[in-house]
Short mmCIF file of C-alpha atoms in Angstrom, two decimals:
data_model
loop_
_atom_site.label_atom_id
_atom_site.label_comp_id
_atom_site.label_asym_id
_atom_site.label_seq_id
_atom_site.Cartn_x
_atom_site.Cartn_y
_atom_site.Cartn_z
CA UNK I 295 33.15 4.71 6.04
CA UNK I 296 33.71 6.10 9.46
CA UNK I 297 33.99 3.64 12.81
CA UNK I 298 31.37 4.43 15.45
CA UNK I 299 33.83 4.45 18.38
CA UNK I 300 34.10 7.70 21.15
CA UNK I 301 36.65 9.99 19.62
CA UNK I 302 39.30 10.85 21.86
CA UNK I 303 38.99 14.33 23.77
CA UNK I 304 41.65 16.01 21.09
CA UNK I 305 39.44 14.71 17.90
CA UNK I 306 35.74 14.68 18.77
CA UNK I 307 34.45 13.65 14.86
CA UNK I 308 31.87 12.78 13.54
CA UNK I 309 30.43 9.16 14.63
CA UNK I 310 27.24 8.72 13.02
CA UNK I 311 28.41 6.57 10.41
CA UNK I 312 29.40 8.75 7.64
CA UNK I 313 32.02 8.83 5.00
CA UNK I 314 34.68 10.83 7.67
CA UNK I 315 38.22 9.49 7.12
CA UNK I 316 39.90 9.68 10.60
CA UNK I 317 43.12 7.30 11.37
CA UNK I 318 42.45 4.14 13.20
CA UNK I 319 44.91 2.85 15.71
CA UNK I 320 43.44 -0.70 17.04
CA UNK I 321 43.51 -3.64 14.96
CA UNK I 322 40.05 -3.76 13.02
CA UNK I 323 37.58 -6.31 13.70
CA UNK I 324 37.04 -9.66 11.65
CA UNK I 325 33.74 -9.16 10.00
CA UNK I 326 31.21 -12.39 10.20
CA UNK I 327 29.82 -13.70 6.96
CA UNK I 328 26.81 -11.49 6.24
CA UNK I 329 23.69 -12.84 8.52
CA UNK I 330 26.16 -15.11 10.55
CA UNK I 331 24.63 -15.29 14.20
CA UNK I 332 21.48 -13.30 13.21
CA UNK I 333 18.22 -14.71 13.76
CA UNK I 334 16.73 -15.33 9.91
CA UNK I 335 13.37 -13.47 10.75
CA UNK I 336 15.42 -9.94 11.36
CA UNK I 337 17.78 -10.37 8.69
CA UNK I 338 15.01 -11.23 6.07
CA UNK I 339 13.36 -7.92 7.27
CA UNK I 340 16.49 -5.76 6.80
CA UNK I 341 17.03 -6.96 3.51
CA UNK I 342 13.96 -6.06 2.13
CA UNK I 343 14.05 -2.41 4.05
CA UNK I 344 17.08 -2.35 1.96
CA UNK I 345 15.91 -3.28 -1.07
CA UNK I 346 13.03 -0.47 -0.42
CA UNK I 347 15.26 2.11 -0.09
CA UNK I 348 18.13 1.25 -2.51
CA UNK I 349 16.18 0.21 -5.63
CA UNK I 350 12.71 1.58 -4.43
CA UNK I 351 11.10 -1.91 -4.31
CA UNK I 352 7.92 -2.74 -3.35
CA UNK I 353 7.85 -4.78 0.67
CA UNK I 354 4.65 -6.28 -0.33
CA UNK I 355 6.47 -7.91 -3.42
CA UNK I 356 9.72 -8.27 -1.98
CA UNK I 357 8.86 -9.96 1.30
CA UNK I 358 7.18 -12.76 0.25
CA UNK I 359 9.23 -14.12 -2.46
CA UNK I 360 12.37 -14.20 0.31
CA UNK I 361 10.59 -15.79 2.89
CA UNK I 362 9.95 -18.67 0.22
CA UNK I 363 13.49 -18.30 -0.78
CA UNK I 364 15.04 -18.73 2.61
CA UNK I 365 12.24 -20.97 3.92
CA UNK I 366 10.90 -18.94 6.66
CA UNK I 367 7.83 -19.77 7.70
CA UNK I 368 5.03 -19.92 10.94
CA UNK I 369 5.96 -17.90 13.72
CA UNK I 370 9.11 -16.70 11.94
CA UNK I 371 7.34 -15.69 8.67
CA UNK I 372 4.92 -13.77 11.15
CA UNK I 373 7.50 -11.85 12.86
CA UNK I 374 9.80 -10.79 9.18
CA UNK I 375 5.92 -9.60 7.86
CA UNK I 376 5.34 -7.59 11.30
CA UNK I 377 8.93 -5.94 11.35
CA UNK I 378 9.29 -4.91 7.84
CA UNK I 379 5.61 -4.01 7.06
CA UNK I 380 5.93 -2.09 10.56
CA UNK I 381 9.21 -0.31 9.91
CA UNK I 382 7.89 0.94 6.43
CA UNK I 383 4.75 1.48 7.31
CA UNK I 384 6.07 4.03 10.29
CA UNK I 385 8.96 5.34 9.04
CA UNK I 386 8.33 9.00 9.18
CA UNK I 387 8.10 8.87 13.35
CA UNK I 388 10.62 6.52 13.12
CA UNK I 389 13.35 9.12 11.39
CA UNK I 390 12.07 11.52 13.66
CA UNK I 391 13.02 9.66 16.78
CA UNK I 392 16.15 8.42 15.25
CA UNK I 393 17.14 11.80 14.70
CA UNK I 394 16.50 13.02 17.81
CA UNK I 395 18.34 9.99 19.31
CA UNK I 396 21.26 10.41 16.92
CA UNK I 397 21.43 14.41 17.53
CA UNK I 398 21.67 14.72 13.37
CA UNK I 399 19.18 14.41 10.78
CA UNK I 400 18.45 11.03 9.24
CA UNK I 401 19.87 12.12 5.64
CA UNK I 402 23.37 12.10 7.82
CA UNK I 403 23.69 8.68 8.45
CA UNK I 404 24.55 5.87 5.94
CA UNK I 405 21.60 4.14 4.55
CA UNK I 406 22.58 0.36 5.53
CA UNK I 407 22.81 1.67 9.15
CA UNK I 408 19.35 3.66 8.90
CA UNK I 409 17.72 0.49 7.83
CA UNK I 410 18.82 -1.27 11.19
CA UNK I 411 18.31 1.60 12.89
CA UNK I 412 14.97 1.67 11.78
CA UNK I 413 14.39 -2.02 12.32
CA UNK I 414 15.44 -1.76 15.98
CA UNK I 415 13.43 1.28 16.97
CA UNK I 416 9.87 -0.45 15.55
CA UNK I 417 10.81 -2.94 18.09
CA UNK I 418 11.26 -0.63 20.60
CA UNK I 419 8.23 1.30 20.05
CA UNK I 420 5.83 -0.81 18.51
CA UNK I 421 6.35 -4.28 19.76
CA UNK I 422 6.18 -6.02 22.83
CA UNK I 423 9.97 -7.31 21.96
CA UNK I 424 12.32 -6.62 24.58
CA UNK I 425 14.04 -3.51 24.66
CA UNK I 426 17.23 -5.86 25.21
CA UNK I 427 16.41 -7.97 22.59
CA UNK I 428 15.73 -5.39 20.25
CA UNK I 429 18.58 -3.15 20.48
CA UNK I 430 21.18 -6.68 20.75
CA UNK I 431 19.65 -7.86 17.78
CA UNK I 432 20.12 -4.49 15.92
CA UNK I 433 23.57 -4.91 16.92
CA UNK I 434 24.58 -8.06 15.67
CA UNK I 435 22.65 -7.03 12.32
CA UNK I 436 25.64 -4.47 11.99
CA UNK I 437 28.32 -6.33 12.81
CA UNK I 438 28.52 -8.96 11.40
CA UNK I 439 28.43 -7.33 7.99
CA UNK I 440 30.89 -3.81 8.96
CA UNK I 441 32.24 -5.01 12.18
CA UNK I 442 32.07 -3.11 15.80
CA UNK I 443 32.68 0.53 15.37
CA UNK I 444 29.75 1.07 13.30
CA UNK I 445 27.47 -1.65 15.76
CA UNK I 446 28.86 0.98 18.57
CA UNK I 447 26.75 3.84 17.04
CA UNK I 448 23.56 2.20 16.37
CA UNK I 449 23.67 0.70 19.81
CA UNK I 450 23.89 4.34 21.10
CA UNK I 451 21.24 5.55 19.14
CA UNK I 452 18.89 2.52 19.82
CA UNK I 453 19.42 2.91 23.79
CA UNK I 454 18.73 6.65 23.86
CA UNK I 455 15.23 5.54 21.65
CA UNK I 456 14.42 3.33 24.29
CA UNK I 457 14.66 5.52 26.74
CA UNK I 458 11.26 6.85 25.60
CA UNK I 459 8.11 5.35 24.85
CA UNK I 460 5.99 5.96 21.52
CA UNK I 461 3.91 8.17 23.45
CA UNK I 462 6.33 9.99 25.03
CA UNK I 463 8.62 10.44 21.91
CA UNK I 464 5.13 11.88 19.94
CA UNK I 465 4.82 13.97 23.33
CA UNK I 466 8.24 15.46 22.03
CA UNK I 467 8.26 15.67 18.89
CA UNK I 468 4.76 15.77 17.47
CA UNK I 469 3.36 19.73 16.64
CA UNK I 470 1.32 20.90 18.79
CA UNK I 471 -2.30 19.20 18.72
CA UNK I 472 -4.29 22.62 19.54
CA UNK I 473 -1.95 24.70 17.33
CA UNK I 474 -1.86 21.90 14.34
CA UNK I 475 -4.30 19.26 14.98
CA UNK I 476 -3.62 17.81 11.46
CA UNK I 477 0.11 17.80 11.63
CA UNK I 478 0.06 16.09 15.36
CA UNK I 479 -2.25 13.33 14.00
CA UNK I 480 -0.10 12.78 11.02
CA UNK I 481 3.03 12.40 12.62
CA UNK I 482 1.46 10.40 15.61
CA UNK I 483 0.14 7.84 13.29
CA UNK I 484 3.02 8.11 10.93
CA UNK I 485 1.39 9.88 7.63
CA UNK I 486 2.69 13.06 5.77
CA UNK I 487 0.90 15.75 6.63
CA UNK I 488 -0.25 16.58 2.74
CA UNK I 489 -2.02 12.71 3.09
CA UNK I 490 -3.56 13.72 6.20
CA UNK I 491 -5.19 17.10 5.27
CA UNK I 492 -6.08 15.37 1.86
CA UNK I 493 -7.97 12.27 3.77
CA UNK I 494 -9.36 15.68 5.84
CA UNK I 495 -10.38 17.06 2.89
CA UNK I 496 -12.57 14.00 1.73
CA UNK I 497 -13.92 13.30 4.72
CA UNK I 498 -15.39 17.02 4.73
CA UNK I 499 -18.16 17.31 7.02
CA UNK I 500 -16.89 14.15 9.10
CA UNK I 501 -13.43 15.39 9.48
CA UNK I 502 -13.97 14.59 12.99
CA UNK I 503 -12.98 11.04 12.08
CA UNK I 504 -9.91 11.70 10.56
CA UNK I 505 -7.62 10.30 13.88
CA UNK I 506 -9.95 6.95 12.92
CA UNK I 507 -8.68 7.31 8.98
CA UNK I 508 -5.07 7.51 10.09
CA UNK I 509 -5.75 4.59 13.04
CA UNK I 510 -6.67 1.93 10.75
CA UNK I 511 -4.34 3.09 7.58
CA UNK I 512 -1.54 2.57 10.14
CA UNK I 513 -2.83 -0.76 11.56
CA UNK I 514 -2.04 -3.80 9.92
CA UNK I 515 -5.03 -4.95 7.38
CA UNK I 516 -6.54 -8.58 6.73
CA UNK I 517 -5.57 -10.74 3.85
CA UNK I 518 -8.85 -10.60 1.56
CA UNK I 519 -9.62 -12.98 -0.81
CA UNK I 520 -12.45 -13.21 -3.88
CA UNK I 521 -14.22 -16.13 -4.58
CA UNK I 522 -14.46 -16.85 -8.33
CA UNK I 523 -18.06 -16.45 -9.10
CA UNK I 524 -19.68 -19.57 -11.07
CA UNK I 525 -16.75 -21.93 -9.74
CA UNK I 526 -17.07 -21.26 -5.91
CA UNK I 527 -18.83 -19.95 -3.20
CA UNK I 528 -17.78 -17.42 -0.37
CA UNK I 529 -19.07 -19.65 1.85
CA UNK I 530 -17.54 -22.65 0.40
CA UNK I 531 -14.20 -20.87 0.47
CA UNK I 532 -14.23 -19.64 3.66
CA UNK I 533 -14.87 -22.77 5.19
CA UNK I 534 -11.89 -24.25 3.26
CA UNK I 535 -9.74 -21.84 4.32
CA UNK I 536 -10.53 -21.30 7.63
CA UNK I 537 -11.60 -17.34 6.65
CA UNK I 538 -14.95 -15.80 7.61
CA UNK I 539 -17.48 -14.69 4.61
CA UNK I 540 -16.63 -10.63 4.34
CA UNK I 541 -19.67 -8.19 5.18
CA UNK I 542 -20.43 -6.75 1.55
CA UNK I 543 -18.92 -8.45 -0.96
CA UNK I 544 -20.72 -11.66 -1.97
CA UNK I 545 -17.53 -13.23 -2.66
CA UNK I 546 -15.43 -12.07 -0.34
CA UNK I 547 -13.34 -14.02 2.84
CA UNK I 548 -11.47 -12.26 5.25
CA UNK I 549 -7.87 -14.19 6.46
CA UNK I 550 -6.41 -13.10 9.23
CA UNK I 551 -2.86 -13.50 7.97
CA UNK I 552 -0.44 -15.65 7.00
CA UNK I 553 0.74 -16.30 2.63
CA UNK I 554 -2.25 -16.58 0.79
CA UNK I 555 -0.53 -17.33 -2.72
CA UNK I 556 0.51 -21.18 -0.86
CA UNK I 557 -3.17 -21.50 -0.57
CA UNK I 558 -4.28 -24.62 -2.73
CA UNK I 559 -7.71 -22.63 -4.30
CA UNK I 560 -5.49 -19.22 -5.29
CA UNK I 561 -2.89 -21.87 -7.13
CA UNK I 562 -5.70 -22.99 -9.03
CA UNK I 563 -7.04 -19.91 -9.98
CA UNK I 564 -10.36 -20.32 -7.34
CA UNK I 565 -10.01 -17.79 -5.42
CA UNK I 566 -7.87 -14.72 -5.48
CA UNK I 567 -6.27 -11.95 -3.55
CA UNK I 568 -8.33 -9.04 -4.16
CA UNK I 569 -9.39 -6.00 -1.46
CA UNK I 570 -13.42 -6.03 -0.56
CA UNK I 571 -13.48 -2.85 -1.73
CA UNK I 572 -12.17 -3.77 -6.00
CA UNK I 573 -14.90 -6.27 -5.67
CA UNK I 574 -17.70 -3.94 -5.14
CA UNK I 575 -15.90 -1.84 -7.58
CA UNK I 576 -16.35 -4.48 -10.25
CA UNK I 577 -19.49 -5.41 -9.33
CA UNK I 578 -21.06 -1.52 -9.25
CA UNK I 579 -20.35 -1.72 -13.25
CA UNK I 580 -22.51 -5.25 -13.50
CA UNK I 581 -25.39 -3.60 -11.32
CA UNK I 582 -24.85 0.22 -12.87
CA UNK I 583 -28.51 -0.11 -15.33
CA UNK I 584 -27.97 0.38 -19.56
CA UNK I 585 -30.82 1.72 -20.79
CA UNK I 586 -32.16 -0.81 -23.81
CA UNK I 587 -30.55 -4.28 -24.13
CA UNK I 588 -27.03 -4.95 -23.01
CA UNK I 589 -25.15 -6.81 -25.67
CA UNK I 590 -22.39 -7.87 -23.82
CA UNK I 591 -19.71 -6.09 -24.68
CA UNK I 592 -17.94 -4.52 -21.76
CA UNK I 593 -14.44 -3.22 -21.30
CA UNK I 594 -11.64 -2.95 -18.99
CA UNK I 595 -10.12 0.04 -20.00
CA UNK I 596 -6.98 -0.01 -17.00
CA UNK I 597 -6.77 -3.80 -16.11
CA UNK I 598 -3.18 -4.23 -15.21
CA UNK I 599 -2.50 -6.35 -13.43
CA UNK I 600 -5.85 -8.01 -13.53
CA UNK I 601 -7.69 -8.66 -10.45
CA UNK I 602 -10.90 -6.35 -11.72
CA UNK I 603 -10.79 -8.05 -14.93
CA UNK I 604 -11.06 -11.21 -13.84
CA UNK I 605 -13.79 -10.84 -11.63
CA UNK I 606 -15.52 -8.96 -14.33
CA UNK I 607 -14.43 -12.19 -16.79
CA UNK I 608 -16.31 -14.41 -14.77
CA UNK I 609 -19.68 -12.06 -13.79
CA UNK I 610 -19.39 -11.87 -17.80
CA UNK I 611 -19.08 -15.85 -18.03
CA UNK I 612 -22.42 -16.41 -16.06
CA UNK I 613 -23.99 -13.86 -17.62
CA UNK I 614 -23.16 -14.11 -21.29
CA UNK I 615 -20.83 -11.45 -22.26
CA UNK I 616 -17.43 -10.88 -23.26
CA UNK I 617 -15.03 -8.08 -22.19
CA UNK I 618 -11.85 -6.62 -23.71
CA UNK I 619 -9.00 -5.94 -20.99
CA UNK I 620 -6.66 -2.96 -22.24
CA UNK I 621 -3.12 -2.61 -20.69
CA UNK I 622 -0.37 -0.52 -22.13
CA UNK I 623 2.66 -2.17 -20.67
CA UNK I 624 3.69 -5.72 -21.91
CA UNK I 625 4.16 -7.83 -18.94
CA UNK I 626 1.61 -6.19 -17.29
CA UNK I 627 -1.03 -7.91 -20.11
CA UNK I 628 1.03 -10.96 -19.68
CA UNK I 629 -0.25 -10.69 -16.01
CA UNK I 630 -4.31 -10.01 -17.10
CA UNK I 631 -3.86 -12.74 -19.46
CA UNK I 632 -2.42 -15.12 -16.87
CA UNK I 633 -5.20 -14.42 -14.55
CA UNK I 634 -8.04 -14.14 -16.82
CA UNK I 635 -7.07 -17.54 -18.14
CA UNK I 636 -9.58 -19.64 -19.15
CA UNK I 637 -12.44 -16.87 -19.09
CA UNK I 638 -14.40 -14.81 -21.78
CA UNK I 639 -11.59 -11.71 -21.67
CA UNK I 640 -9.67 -10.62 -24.81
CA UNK I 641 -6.36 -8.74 -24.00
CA UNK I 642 -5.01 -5.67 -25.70
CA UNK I 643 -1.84 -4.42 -25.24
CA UNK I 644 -2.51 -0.34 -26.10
CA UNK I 645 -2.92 2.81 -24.28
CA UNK I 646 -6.28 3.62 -22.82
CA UNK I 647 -6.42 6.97 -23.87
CA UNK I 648 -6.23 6.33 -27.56
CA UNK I 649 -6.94 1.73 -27.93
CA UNK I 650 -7.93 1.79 -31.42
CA UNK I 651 -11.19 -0.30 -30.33
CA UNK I 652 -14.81 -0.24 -32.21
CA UNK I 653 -17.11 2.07 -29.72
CA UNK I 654 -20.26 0.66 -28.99
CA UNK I 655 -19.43 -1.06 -25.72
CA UNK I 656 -22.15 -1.49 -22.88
CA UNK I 657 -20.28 -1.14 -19.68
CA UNK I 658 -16.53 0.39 -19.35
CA UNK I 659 -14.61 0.49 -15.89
CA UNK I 660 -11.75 3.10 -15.95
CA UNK I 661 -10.15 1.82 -12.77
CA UNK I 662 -7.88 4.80 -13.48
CA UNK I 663 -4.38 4.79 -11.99
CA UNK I 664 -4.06 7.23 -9.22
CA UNK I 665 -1.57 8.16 -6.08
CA UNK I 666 -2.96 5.06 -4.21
CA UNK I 667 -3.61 6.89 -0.89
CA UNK I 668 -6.24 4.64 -0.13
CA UNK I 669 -4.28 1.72 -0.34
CA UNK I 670 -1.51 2.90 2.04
CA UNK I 671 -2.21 0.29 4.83
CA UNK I 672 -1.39 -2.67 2.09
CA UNK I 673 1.62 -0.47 0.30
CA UNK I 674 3.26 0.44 3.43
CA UNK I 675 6.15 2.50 1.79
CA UNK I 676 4.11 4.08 -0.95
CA UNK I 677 2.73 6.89 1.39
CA UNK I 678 6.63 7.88 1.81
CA UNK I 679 7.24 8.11 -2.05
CA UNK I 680 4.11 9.97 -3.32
CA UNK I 681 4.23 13.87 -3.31
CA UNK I 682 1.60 16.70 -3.76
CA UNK I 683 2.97 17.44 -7.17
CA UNK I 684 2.09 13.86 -8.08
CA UNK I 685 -1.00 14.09 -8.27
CA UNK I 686 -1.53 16.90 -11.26
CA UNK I 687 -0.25 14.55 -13.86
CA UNK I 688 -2.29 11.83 -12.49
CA UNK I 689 -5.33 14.02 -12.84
CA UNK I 690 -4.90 14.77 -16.33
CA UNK I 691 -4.21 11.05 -17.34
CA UNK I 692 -7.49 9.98 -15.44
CA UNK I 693 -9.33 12.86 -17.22
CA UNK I 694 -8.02 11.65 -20.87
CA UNK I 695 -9.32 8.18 -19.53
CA UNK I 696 -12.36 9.08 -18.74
CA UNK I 697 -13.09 11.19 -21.95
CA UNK I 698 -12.25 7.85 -24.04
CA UNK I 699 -14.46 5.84 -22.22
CA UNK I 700 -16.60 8.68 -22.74
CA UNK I 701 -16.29 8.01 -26.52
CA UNK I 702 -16.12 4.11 -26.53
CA UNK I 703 -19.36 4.32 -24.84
CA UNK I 704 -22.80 3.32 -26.90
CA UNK I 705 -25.36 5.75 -25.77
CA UNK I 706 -27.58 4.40 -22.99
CA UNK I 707 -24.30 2.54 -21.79
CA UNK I 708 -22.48 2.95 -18.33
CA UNK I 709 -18.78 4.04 -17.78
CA UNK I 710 -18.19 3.31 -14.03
CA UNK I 711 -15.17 5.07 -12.82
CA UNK I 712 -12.90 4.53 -9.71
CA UNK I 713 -9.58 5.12 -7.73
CA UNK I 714 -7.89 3.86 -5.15
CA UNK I 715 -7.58 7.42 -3.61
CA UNK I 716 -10.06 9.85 -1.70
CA UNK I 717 -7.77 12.30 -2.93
CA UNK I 718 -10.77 14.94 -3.91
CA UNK I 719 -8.92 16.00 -7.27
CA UNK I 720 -8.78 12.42 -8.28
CA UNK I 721 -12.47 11.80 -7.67
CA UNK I 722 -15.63 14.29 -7.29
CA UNK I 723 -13.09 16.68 -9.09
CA UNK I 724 -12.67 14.27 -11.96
CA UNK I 725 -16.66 13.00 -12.24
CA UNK I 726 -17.57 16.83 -12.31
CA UNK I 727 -14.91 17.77 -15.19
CA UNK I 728 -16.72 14.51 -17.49
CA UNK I 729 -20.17 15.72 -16.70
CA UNK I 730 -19.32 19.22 -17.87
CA UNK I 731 -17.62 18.54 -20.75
CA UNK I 732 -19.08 15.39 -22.01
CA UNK I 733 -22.63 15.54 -20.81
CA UNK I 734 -22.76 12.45 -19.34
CA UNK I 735 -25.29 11.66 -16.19
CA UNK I 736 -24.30 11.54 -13.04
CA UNK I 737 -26.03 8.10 -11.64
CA UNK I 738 -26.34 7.78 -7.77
CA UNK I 739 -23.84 4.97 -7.69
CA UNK I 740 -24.61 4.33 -4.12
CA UNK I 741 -27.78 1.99 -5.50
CA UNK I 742 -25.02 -0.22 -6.80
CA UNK I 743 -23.17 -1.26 -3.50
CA UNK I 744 -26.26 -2.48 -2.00
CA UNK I 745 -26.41 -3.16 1.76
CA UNK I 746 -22.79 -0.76 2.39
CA UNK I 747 -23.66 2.02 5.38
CA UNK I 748 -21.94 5.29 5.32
CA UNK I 749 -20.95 5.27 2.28
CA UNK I 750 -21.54 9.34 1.89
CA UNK I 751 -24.22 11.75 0.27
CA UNK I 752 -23.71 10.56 -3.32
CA UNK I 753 -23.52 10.10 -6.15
CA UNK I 754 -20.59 8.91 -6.00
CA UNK I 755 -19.31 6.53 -3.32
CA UNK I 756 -16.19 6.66 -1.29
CA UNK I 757 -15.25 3.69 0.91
CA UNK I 758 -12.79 4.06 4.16
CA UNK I 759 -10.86 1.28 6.04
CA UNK I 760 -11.97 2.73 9.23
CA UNK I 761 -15.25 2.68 8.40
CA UNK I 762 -15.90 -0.38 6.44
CA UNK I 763 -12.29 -2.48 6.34
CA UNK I 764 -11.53 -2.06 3.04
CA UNK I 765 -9.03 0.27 0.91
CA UNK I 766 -10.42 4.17 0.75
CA UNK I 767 -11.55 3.35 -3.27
CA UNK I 768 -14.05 6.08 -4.94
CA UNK I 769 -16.54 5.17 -7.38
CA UNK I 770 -18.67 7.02 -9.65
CA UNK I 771 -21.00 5.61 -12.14
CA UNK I 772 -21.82 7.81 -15.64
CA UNK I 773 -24.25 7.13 -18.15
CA UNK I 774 -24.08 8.37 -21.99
CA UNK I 775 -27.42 10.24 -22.45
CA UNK I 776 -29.40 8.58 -26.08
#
């Protein structure tokens, strides 16, 4: 790989870093042992950007397992969690100013130096961190693992990025707000553009409040935790962990950071990591009415990994019923069946589309899977690995879900359907194709998140981080007519 030193006048080359074999006269530099001299909390933070990109990991996975691993914790913890949720979470502006700053596109330079590169100009343009400190730090990142000529190039390119502020590089290089209002407001707030018309799309009448959407998906969200209904109290956890109660969920608590799997009560299987907005999910399909008697037989027709189903488990315990949690992939089951332990939930491992169960079953949630655009803010890399042409096969495999619900269904019984997306196909588009073909009713499934405002004109519901802190999830509830 090439050295990142100023080609002489007779052999200006390339010197962004790329595989460009060009003789080197001076002695090369000793290399440091990897992360020698680097501060742990920026080194922890470029190794999971690396991860990311080289063996498309997930940050939120990644990050928290290394910080045990090394033993980061407190302030440091704080800052590796702001700098590589940050850095993924803005990446699009970020490659954009890099580029600009490096005079090539991105795709040009060598991935370990992007991943500093990125690293450094978050700093820069999201942080109150020193523009000194930044760019230094970005430095030492690179050499000490490829020595000085390639440290050379990313302190050129950080030092022309700080040259500019955020608003001021957007200024630049956004499109032009009155000629493309949607693509400015995408790449200001660092979305694709297809996410932002699609949020545009949902929103429909109140696509004024798109810039909102976009605000809070690119801000960085609470911890939420669920209280396990029958063994604890929202209240009771809340005050344990120092949390406040959350607005709609009755077993909700709001943290404002920090690792909420070293938390005593989520060991023990009290409490839970689980977004507000699953919890009304699960709860819609306890509150959805059967017509006659409900014999307790409910399903979880997509439970992997398990956080639904085991807040349906114990709403089931209290109440008296049972309900079977189906899972097609192995360890995924393994994970419903660690965290339904102890509850009324029987495990299958099958596909949802064809489980080989006995129909007859009162209440069915298809929490079907989907692109995940409304869980971007907690998936911070995810919105730069979807595509549009994701989201036809999706469609189809939450249709075929839906339909075998559909059929598992005892007349008079409720299948309550949801996705974390706003993404119109995956939603109304869905609910309408089940009515038509199957016949099913429509319920107004805003009755069943009682006391949540705005939640649009029905009957289905669709729930937005700007407007009520929680992930954008849809929900429709369906009854099979007698």
């Amino acid at each position: 790989m090439t050295e990142s030193r100023r080609p002489s006048r007779g052999n200006r080359g390339d010197n962004s870093g790329r595989n460009v074999k060009r003789p080197n006269t001076r002695p090369r530099q000793a290399k440091r042992p990897d992360g020698a001299g680097v501060d742990k909390p920026r080194l922890a933070a470029r190794d999971v950007l690396r991860a990311v990109r080289e063996r498309d990991s997930y940050a939120n996975l990644v990050l928290p397992a290394l910080l045990r691993e090394r033993g980061i914790d407190g302030r440091d913890a704080a800052l590796a969690t702001e700098l590589t949720y940050g850095a993924c979470r803005a990446q699009g502006l970020l490659d954009a100013v890099i580029a600009a700053g490096a005079g090539r596109p991105v795709e040009e330079i060598d991935g370990p130096l992007l991943d500093v590169l990125r690293l450094g100009a978050y700093q820069l343009l999201r942080t109150r961190i020193g523009s000194h400190a930044a760019v230094d730090t970005s430095v030492d990142l690179v050499r000490t693992e490829f020595g000085g000529g390639r440290a050379g190039f990313v302190n050129a390119v950080l030092r022309r990025v700080a040259e500019k502020s955020e608003d001021e590089w957007v200024a630049r290089l956004a499109p032009d707000a009155g000629r493309d209002p949607i693509g400015h407001l995408a790449f200001r707030y660092a979305h694709p553009v297809w996410i932002a018309q699609a949020f545009a799309d949902a929103l429909g009448p109140d696509a004024a409040e798109l810039e909102q959407v976009l605000a809070a998906d690119d801000a960085r969200p609470a911890v939420h935790l669920v209280a396990r209904p029958g063994e604890i109290s929202a209240e009771e956890l809340a005050l344990i962990t120092g949390g406040e109660v959350g607005p709609y969920s009755p077993y909700a608590v709001h943290l404002d950071g920090g690792d909420p799997g070293l938390l005593e009560l989520v060991r023990e299987g009290l409490a839970a990591v689980q977004d507000e907005g699953s919890q009304l999910v699960a709860r819609a399909l306890t509150l959805a009415p059967v017509t006659g008697t409900d014999s307790g037989r409910w399903l979880d027709l997509c439970a992997g990994p398990g956080g639904k189903a085991a807040l349906l488990g114990a709403l089931a315990d209290i109440d008296g019923a049972r309900v079977d949690a189906v899972e097609p992939a192995p360890h995924r089951a393994d994970l419903v069946r660690k965290t339904t332990r102890g509850l009324p939930v029987d495990v299958h491992v099958a596909d949802g589309r064809d489980p080989g169960l006995t129909p007859g079953y009162d209440r069915i949630l298809v929490d079907a899977p989907c692109t995940g655009l409304g869980a971007l803010r907690r998936r911070p890399e995810a919105r730069w690995r979807r595509q549009p042409s994701d989201v036809a096969g999706l469609v189809t495999l939450q249709r075929e879900l839906l339909a075998s619900a559909i059929s598992l269904v005892r007349p008079g019984g409720v299948v309550l359907y949801s996705t974390c997306s706003p993404h119109l196909s995956e939603t109304a588009a869905v609910v309408a194709d089940a009515v038509r073909r199957h016949g099913v009713e429509a319920l107004d499934t805003r009755a069943f998140v009682p006391d949540v405002p705005n939640i649009g004109a029905g009957p289905g519901v669709q729930l937005w981080p700007h407007r009520h802190g929680t992930d954008a999830m849809f929900l429709a509830a369906l009854r099979k007519p007698e």
